[in-house]
C-alpha cells in the first residue's frame, strides 16, 4: 500500500492475487471499516479489481450465449480459455445463471410446455458449463483435473469408469469393428494416468481450501460440510476401485488410506482440515 499511485498499487495487487489464500482474500474484501488506511486502500483496490473481473465474466458469458450454433460456441469457449477468461469470476457468474435458469424452469429438465424457452436456455448453460470445465481441466495438474471431473460427474457408473481409466494400469488393446478387444502382443500395460500421490494431494488441497473459505466467512458451515462430504465420497469410491484392481490389502490401498486419514479423520479439533490454515 506504499506504492506511489493507485495504478502502481493495482499492478502489485494484480500480480499478488493468484498467491493470496482464499481466507485472506475474503478478509481483505471485507476490510473497509475500523482498519488502518493502508489496509482500507488495498481492500478498495481488490474490490475494484474483482468487480471488473465480474463484469468481464458477464460479457464473456453473454458472448457465448450469443454464439448461435454449437460449433461456433465451442470455438469461442476455446478462445476464452486461451485468453484466460474462464476464471473464478466467470464460473461464479455461470453458476448463478444456471441456478436462475433451473429455478425459472420449475424443474431442471423442463417439460417442453410454456417453459420451453427457459429450458432451452438451461440446456445451453449446462453445455457451456461442461465444455468450460473440460477446457480448464486441460490446464490443470492431472490429480486436480481428475478430482474436478469426478465432482461434476453425477452418474456413479461413469465415475467408476473414470477411476479405472485414470487410477489403474491400462492394457494396450485395440477394438475391432465388432466390439472385441484385442491385446497387442509384447505391449504390456500402460502406467496409470494419474499417480495416487497426485490424486491424494488434490483431495487434500481441495478440503483445505473449503475450510479456509469457510473460516473466512465466504461459505456457511452446511455448504462447506456438503463439499467436504463430496470429496470424502470420491475418496471412498476410489479406494473400492483401487482395491478391486490391486487387492484390498495392497500397497496402493494402504497409500490411499494413509494419505487421506488426516484429511477426513483429523486427530485434533484444531486440525487445518477442520479449522483451515491460519495465515
mmCIF file of C-alpha atoms in Angstrom:
data_model
loop_
_atom_site.group_PDB
_atom_site.id
_atom_site.type_symbol
_atom_site.label_atom_id
_atom_site.label_comp_id
_atom_site.label_asym_id
_atom_site.label_seq_id
_atom_site.Cartn_x
_atom_site.Cartn_y
_atom_site.Cartn_z
ATOM 1 C CA UNK A 1 0.000 0.000 0.000
ATOM 2 C CA UNK A 2 3.050 2.245 -0.041
ATOM 3 C CA UNK A 3 3.012 2.348 -3.828
ATOM 4 C CA UNK A 4 3.323 5.838 -5.287
ATOM 5 C CA UNK A 5 -0.059 5.846 -7.019
ATOM 6 C CA UNK A 6 -3.209 3.792 -7.437
ATOM 7 C CA UNK A 7 -2.083 2.378 -10.801
ATOM 8 C CA UNK A 8 1.125 1.045 -9.270
ATOM 9 C CA UNK A 9 -0.781 -0.419 -6.329
ATOM 10 C CA UNK A 10 -3.290 -2.010 -8.679
ATOM 11 C CA UNK A 11 -0.459 -3.619 -10.653
ATOM 12 C CA UNK A 12 1.090 -5.025 -7.463
ATOM 13 C CA UNK A 13 -2.263 -6.442 -6.337
ATOM 14 C CA UNK A 14 -2.951 -7.987 -9.747
ATOM 15 C CA UNK A 15 0.367 -9.839 -9.526
ATOM 16 C CA UNK A 16 -0.345 -10.933 -5.951
ATOM 17 C CA UNK A 17 -3.948 -12.129 -6.378
ATOM 18 C CA UNK A 18 -3.095 -15.670 -7.577
ATOM 19 C CA UNK A 19 -0.976 -16.211 -4.460
ATOM 20 C CA UNK A 20 -3.478 -14.924 -1.902
ATOM 21 C CA UNK A 21 -5.160 -17.582 0.206
ATOM 22 C CA UNK A 22 -8.982 -17.716 -0.057
ATOM 23 C CA UNK A 23 -9.357 -16.752 3.605
ATOM 24 C CA UNK A 24 -7.061 -13.729 3.302
ATOM 25 C CA UNK A 25 -8.807 -12.592 0.138
ATOM 26 C CA UNK A 26 -12.229 -12.753 1.794
ATOM 27 C CA UNK A 27 -10.945 -10.825 4.813
ATOM 28 C CA UNK A 28 -9.346 -8.133 2.657
ATOM 29 C CA UNK A 29 -12.541 -7.696 0.652
ATOM 30 C CA UNK A 30 -14.428 -7.016 3.884
ATOM 31 C CA UNK A 31 -11.769 -4.767 5.444
ATOM 32 C CA UNK A 32 -13.315 -1.362 4.842
ATOM 33 C CA UNK A 33 -14.160 -0.079 8.303
ATOM 34 C CA UNK A 34 -12.144 0.273 11.507
ATOM 35 C CA UNK A 35 -8.843 -0.607 9.848
ATOM 36 C CA UNK A 36 -5.680 1.270 9.003
ATOM 37 C CA UNK A 37 -5.735 3.490 5.935
ATOM 38 C CA UNK A 38 -3.252 1.242 4.117
ATOM 39 C CA UNK A 39 -5.435 -1.834 4.635
ATOM 40 C CA UNK A 40 -8.551 0.045 3.522
ATOM 41 C CA UNK A 41 -6.734 1.219 0.387
ATOM 42 C CA UNK A 42 -5.766 -2.344 -0.503
ATOM 43 C CA UNK A 43 -9.318 -3.508 0.200
ATOM 44 C CA UNK A 44 -10.798 -0.886 -2.114
ATOM 45 C CA UNK A 45 -8.417 -1.822 -4.909
ATOM 46 C CA UNK A 46 -9.108 -5.535 -4.520
ATOM 47 C CA UNK A 47 -12.852 -4.961 -4.671
ATOM 48 C CA UNK A 48 -12.454 -2.764 -7.747
ATOM 49 C CA UNK A 49 -10.341 -5.419 -9.466
ATOM 50 C CA UNK A 50 -12.749 -8.247 -8.624
ATOM 51 C CA UNK A 51 -15.755 -6.158 -9.687
ATOM 52 C CA UNK A 52 -14.041 -5.535 -13.022
ATOM 53 C CA UNK A 53 -13.391 -9.267 -13.375
ATOM 54 C CA UNK A 54 -17.062 -9.930 -12.663
ATOM 55 C CA UNK A 55 -18.112 -7.502 -15.399
ATOM 56 C CA UNK A 56 -15.695 -9.178 -17.801
ATOM 57 C CA UNK A 57 -17.176 -12.546 -16.850
ATOM 58 C CA UNK A 58 -20.677 -11.303 -17.645
ATOM 59 C CA UNK A 59 -19.506 -10.070 -21.050
ATOM 60 C CA UNK A 60 -17.827 -13.404 -21.771
ATOM 61 C CA UNK A 61 -20.949 -15.375 -20.901
ATOM 62 C CA UNK A 62 -23.117 -13.037 -22.979
ATOM 63 C CA UNK A 63 -20.800 -13.613 -25.946
ATOM 64 C CA UNK A 64 -21.027 -17.381 -25.531
ATOM 65 C CA UNK A 65 -24.811 -17.323 -25.245
ATOM 66 C CA UNK A 66 -24.974 -15.274 -28.458
ATOM 67 C CA UNK A 67 -22.870 -17.764 -30.449
ATOM 68 C CA UNK A 68 -25.904 -19.101 -32.293
ATOM 69 C CA UNK A 69 -24.714 -22.653 -33.003
ATOM 70 C CA UNK A 70 -22.703 -25.333 -31.235
ATOM 71 C CA UNK A 71 -19.537 -25.341 -33.346
ATOM 72 C CA UNK A 72 -19.141 -21.590 -33.054
ATOM 73 C CA UNK A 73 -19.874 -21.821 -29.316
ATOM 74 C CA UNK A 74 -17.192 -24.479 -28.802
ATOM 75 C CA UNK A 75 -14.692 -22.374 -30.761
ATOM 76 C CA UNK A 76 -15.470 -19.323 -28.606
ATOM 77 C CA UNK A 77 -15.036 -21.388 -25.434
ATOM 78 C CA UNK A 78 -11.603 -22.498 -26.629
ATOM 79 C CA UNK A 79 -10.649 -18.889 -27.401
ATOM 80 C CA UNK A 80 -11.901 -17.744 -23.993
ATOM 81 C CA UNK A 81 -9.836 -20.407 -22.273
ATOM 82 C CA UNK A 82 -6.674 -19.444 -24.130
ATOM 83 C CA UNK A 83 -7.320 -15.782 -23.246
ATOM 84 C CA UNK A 84 -7.632 -16.589 -19.547
ATOM 85 C CA UNK A 85 -11.286 -15.554 -19.384
ATOM 86 C CA UNK A 86 -12.529 -18.826 -17.846
ATOM 87 C CA UNK A 87 -11.543 -17.755 -14.340
ATOM 88 C CA UNK A 88 -13.236 -17.964 -10.946
ATOM 89 C CA UNK A 89 -15.339 -14.882 -11.666
ATOM 90 C CA UNK A 90 -16.625 -16.424 -14.890
ATOM 91 C CA UNK A 91 -17.664 -19.668 -13.202
ATOM 92 C CA UNK A 92 -19.366 -17.720 -10.403
ATOM 93 C CA UNK A 93 -21.436 -15.830 -12.983
ATOM 94 C CA UNK A 94 -22.137 -19.025 -14.935
ATOM 95 C CA UNK A 95 -23.292 -20.917 -11.834
ATOM 96 C CA UNK A 96 -25.596 -18.054 -10.802
ATOM 97 C CA UNK A 97 -27.179 -18.116 -14.270
ATOM 98 C CA UNK A 98 -27.530 -21.913 -14.108
ATOM 99 C CA UNK A 99 -29.306 -21.663 -10.763
ATOM 100 C CA UNK A 100 -31.610 -18.936 -12.053
ATOM 101 C CA UNK A 101 -32.445 -20.929 -15.205
ATOM 102 C CA UNK A 102 -33.154 -24.081 -13.172
ATOM 103 C CA UNK A 103 -35.432 -22.220 -10.756
ATOM 104 C CA UNK A 104 -37.264 -20.430 -13.568
ATOM 105 C CA UNK A 105 -37.930 -23.691 -15.420
ATOM 106 C CA UNK A 106 -39.796 -25.181 -12.457
ATOM 107 C CA UNK A 107 -37.604 -28.277 -12.692
ATOM 108 C CA UNK A 108 -34.138 -28.877 -14.000
ATOM 109 C CA UNK A 109 -35.195 -30.569 -17.185
ATOM 110 C CA UNK A 110 -38.175 -28.520 -18.335
ATOM 111 C CA UNK A 111 -41.364 -30.082 -19.656
ATOM 112 C CA UNK A 112 -41.467 -28.669 -23.168
ATOM 113 C CA UNK A 113 -44.536 -26.538 -22.415
ATOM 114 C CA UNK A 114 -44.682 -22.864 -21.599
ATOM 115 C CA UNK A 115 -41.236 -23.119 -20.028
ATOM 116 C CA UNK A 116 -39.553 -24.322 -23.214
ATOM 117 C CA UNK A 117 -37.536 -21.083 -23.806
ATOM 118 C CA UNK A 118 -36.190 -21.281 -20.256
ATOM 119 C CA UNK A 119 -35.460 -25.000 -20.622
ATOM 120 C CA UNK A 120 -33.522 -24.308 -23.830
ATOM 121 C CA UNK A 121 -31.515 -21.651 -22.020
ATOM 122 C CA UNK A 122 -30.822 -24.113 -19.211
ATOM 123 C CA UNK A 123 -29.604 -26.745 -21.664
ATOM 124 C CA UNK A 124 -27.287 -24.256 -23.348
ATOM 125 C CA UNK A 125 -25.899 -23.102 -19.998
ATOM 126 C CA UNK A 126 -25.282 -26.712 -18.988
ATOM 127 C CA UNK A 127 -23.403 -27.338 -22.231
ATOM 128 C CA UNK A 128 -21.337 -24.178 -21.674
ATOM 129 C CA UNK A 129 -20.558 -25.249 -18.104
ATOM 130 C CA UNK A 130 -19.429 -28.735 -19.140
ATOM 131 C CA UNK A 131 -17.318 -27.507 -22.060
ATOM 132 C CA UNK A 132 -15.702 -24.753 -19.996
ATOM 133 C CA UNK A 133 -14.867 -27.235 -17.252
ATOM 134 C CA UNK A 134 -13.296 -29.527 -19.843
ATOM 135 C CA UNK A 135 -11.175 -26.683 -21.208
ATOM 136 C CA UNK A 136 -9.995 -25.645 -17.748
ATOM 137 C CA UNK A 137 -9.162 -29.254 -16.839
ATOM 138 C CA UNK A 138 -6.720 -29.373 -19.773
ATOM 139 C CA UNK A 139 -4.548 -26.805 -17.988
ATOM 140 C CA UNK A 140 -4.738 -28.381 -14.505
ATOM 141 C CA UNK A 141 -2.291 -30.852 -12.928
ATOM 142 C CA UNK A 142 -3.578 -34.417 -13.550
ATOM 143 C CA UNK A 143 -4.747 -35.034 -9.971
ATOM 144 C CA UNK A 144 -6.749 -31.814 -9.759
ATOM 145 C CA UNK A 145 -8.194 -32.317 -13.225
ATOM 146 C CA UNK A 146 -9.423 -35.797 -12.295
ATOM 147 C CA UNK A 147 -10.936 -34.623 -8.995
ATOM 148 C CA UNK A 148 -12.685 -31.776 -10.785
ATOM 149 C CA UNK A 149 -14.062 -34.182 -13.390
ATOM 150 C CA UNK A 150 -15.289 -36.613 -10.713
ATOM 151 C CA UNK A 151 -17.002 -33.906 -8.658
ATOM 152 C CA UNK A 152 -19.047 -32.749 -11.626
ATOM 153 C CA UNK A 153 -19.981 -36.281 -12.758
ATOM 154 C CA UNK A 154 -23.302 -37.314 -11.199
ATOM 155 C CA UNK A 155 -23.586 -40.860 -12.571
ATOM 156 C CA UNK A 156 -21.871 -43.390 -10.281
ATOM 157 C CA UNK A 157 -21.073 -45.796 -13.131
ATOM 158 C CA UNK A 158 -19.341 -43.087 -15.130
ATOM 159 C CA UNK A 159 -17.283 -42.143 -12.060
ATOM 160 C CA UNK A 160 -16.322 -45.815 -11.666
ATOM 161 C CA UNK A 161 -15.092 -45.844 -15.261
ATOM 162 C CA UNK A 162 -13.070 -42.695 -14.597
ATOM 163 C CA UNK A 163 -11.378 -44.269 -11.557
ATOM 164 C CA UNK A 164 -10.447 -47.332 -13.591
ATOM 165 C CA UNK A 165 -9.224 -45.270 -16.529
ATOM 166 C CA UNK A 166 -7.071 -42.803 -14.594
ATOM 167 C CA UNK A 167 -6.024 -44.600 -11.384
ATOM 168 C CA UNK A 168 -5.313 -48.136 -12.609
ATOM 169 C CA UNK A 169 -2.949 -49.549 -15.272
ATOM 170 C CA UNK A 170 -4.466 -49.895 -18.726
ATOM 171 C CA UNK A 171 -3.780 -52.810 -21.066
ATOM 172 C CA UNK A 172 -2.655 -51.860 -24.568
ATOM 173 C CA UNK A 173 -5.606 -53.089 -26.607
ATOM 174 C CA UNK A 174 -7.447 -52.191 -29.768
ATOM 175 C CA UNK A 175 -11.157 -52.543 -30.533
ATOM 176 C CA UNK A 176 -12.335 -54.398 -33.619
ATOM 177 C CA UNK A 177 -15.397 -53.248 -35.591
ATOM 178 C CA UNK A 178 -17.485 -55.992 -33.951
ATOM 179 C CA UNK A 179 -16.624 -54.700 -30.461
ATOM 180 C CA UNK A 180 -13.976 -57.270 -29.499
ATOM 181 C CA UNK A 181 -10.850 -56.226 -27.585
ATOM 182 C CA UNK A 182 -7.508 -57.470 -28.915
ATOM 183 C CA UNK A 183 -4.433 -57.088 -26.722
ATOM 184 C CA UNK A 184 -1.277 -56.048 -28.534
ATOM 185 C CA UNK A 185 1.438 -58.655 -28.068
ATOM 186 C CA UNK A 186 4.510 -57.530 -26.171
ATOM 187 C CA UNK A 187 2.962 -54.183 -25.373
ATOM 188 C CA UNK A 188 2.284 -54.933 -21.706
ATOM 189 C CA UNK A 189 0.282 -52.372 -19.802
ATOM 190 C CA UNK A 190 0.393 -48.606 -19.736
ATOM 191 C CA UNK A 191 1.211 -46.857 -16.439
ATOM 192 C CA UNK A 192 -1.574 -45.128 -14.539
ATOM 193 C CA UNK A 193 -2.505 -41.747 -15.966
ATOM 194 C CA UNK A 194 -2.852 -40.116 -12.523
ATOM 195 C CA UNK A 195 -0.427 -41.272 -9.811
ATOM 196 C CA UNK A 196 -2.107 -41.888 -6.459
ATOM 197 C CA UNK A 197 0.078 -39.294 -4.772
ATOM 198 C CA UNK A 198 -1.222 -36.619 -7.168
ATOM 199 C CA UNK A 199 -4.815 -37.675 -6.536
ATOM 200 C CA UNK A 200 -4.329 -37.659 -2.757
ATOM 201 C CA UNK A 201 -2.714 -34.218 -2.923
ATOM 202 C CA UNK A 202 -5.627 -32.868 -4.984
ATOM 203 C CA UNK A 203 -8.181 -34.038 -2.398
ATOM 204 C CA UNK A 204 -6.016 -32.703 0.433
ATOM 205 C CA UNK A 205 -5.782 -29.247 -1.145
ATOM 206 C CA UNK A 206 -9.488 -29.179 -2.000
ATOM 207 C CA UNK A 207 -10.555 -29.857 1.599
ATOM 208 C CA UNK A 208 -8.090 -27.283 2.943
ATOM 209 C CA UNK A 209 -9.407 -24.679 0.520
ATOM 210 C CA UNK A 210 -13.011 -25.388 1.516
ATOM 211 C CA UNK A 211 -12.127 -24.988 5.199
ATOM 212 C CA UNK A 212 -10.147 -21.801 4.540
ATOM 213 C CA UNK A 213 -13.080 -20.191 2.756
ATOM 214 C CA UNK A 214 -15.495 -21.369 5.460
ATOM 215 C CA UNK A 215 -13.371 -19.941 8.287
ATOM 216 C CA UNK A 216 -13.042 -16.635 6.441
ATOM 217 C CA UNK A 217 -16.822 -16.339 6.215
ATOM 218 C CA UNK A 218 -17.023 -16.974 2.490
ATOM 219 C CA UNK A 219 -19.065 -20.169 2.907
ATOM 220 C CA UNK A 220 -21.584 -21.307 5.520
ATOM 221 C CA UNK A 221 -20.913 -24.401 7.625
ATOM 222 C CA UNK A 222 -23.590 -26.553 5.978
ATOM 223 C CA UNK A 223 -22.385 -25.856 2.440
ATOM 224 C CA UNK A 224 -18.768 -26.453 3.433
ATOM 225 C CA UNK A 225 -19.705 -29.749 5.096
ATOM 226 C CA UNK A 226 -21.523 -30.879 1.941
ATOM 227 C CA UNK A 227 -18.496 -30.083 -0.231
ATOM 228 C CA UNK A 228 -16.130 -31.925 2.109
ATOM 229 C CA UNK A 229 -18.523 -34.890 2.115
ATOM 230 C CA UNK A 230 -18.443 -34.908 -1.696
ATOM 231 C CA UNK A 231 -14.650 -35.181 -1.544
ATOM 232 C CA UNK A 232 -14.963 -37.951 1.046
ATOM 233 C CA UNK A 233 -17.343 -39.870 -1.213
ATOM 234 C CA UNK A 234 -14.874 -39.581 -4.084
ATOM 235 C CA UNK A 235 -12.109 -40.945 -1.836
ATOM 236 C CA UNK A 236 -14.271 -43.908 -0.742
ATOM 237 C CA UNK A 237 -15.207 -44.791 -4.302
ATOM 238 C CA UNK A 238 -11.593 -44.529 -5.449
ATOM 239 C CA UNK A 239 -10.494 -46.865 -2.642
ATOM 240 C CA UNK A 240 -13.009 -49.511 -3.779
ATOM 241 C CA UNK A 241 -11.821 -49.424 -7.400
ATOM 242 C CA UNK A 242 -8.146 -49.412 -6.422
ATOM 243 C CA UNK A 243 -8.823 -52.341 -4.096
ATOM 244 C CA UNK A 244 -10.564 -54.295 -6.849
ATOM 245 C CA UNK A 245 -7.599 -53.751 -9.153
ATOM 246 C CA UNK A 246 -4.608 -54.154 -6.849
ATOM 247 C CA UNK A 247 -6.149 -56.076 -3.929
ATOM 248 C CA UNK A 248 -7.766 -54.816 -0.737
ATOM 249 C CA UNK A 249 -4.527 -55.308 1.232
ATOM 250 C CA UNK A 250 -2.303 -53.837 -1.465
ATOM 251 C CA UNK A 251 0.270 -51.091 -1.026
ATOM 252 C CA UNK A 252 -1.876 -48.863 -3.237
ATOM 253 C CA UNK A 253 -4.908 -49.140 -0.938
ATOM 254 C CA UNK A 254 -2.662 -48.533 2.078
ATOM 255 C CA UNK A 255 -1.238 -45.478 0.336
ATOM 256 C CA UNK A 256 -4.716 -44.035 -0.168
ATOM 257 C CA UNK A 257 -5.728 -44.736 3.422
ATOM 258 C CA UNK A 258 -2.545 -43.295 4.925
ATOM 259 C CA UNK A 259 -2.632 -40.215 2.709
ATOM 260 C CA UNK A 260 -6.283 -39.333 3.361
ATOM 261 C CA UNK A 261 -6.556 -40.388 7.007
ATOM 262 C CA UNK A 262 -5.517 -36.916 8.309
ATOM 263 C CA UNK A 263 -7.898 -35.227 5.846
ATOM 264 C CA UNK A 264 -11.102 -36.996 6.805
ATOM 265 C CA UNK A 265 -10.242 -38.251 10.295
ATOM 266 C CA UNK A 266 -8.229 -35.441 11.905
ATOM 267 C CA UNK A 267 -6.990 -36.262 15.386
ATOM 268 C CA UNK A 268 -7.239 -32.718 16.758
ATOM 269 C CA UNK A 269 -10.103 -30.183 16.819
ATOM 270 C CA UNK A 270 -7.622 -27.528 15.682
ATOM 271 C CA UNK A 271 -6.551 -29.546 12.642
ATOM 272 C CA UNK A 272 -6.291 -27.412 9.464
ATOM 273 C CA UNK A 273 -8.722 -29.889 7.897
ATOM 274 C CA UNK A 274 -11.292 -28.552 10.372
ATOM 275 C CA UNK A 275 -10.161 -25.003 11.085
ATOM 276 C CA UNK A 276 -8.383 -24.179 7.852
ATOM 277 C CA UNK A 277 -4.827 -22.871 7.644
ATOM 278 C CA UNK A 278 -4.038 -19.876 9.823
ATOM 279 C CA UNK A 279 -2.258 -17.198 7.760
#
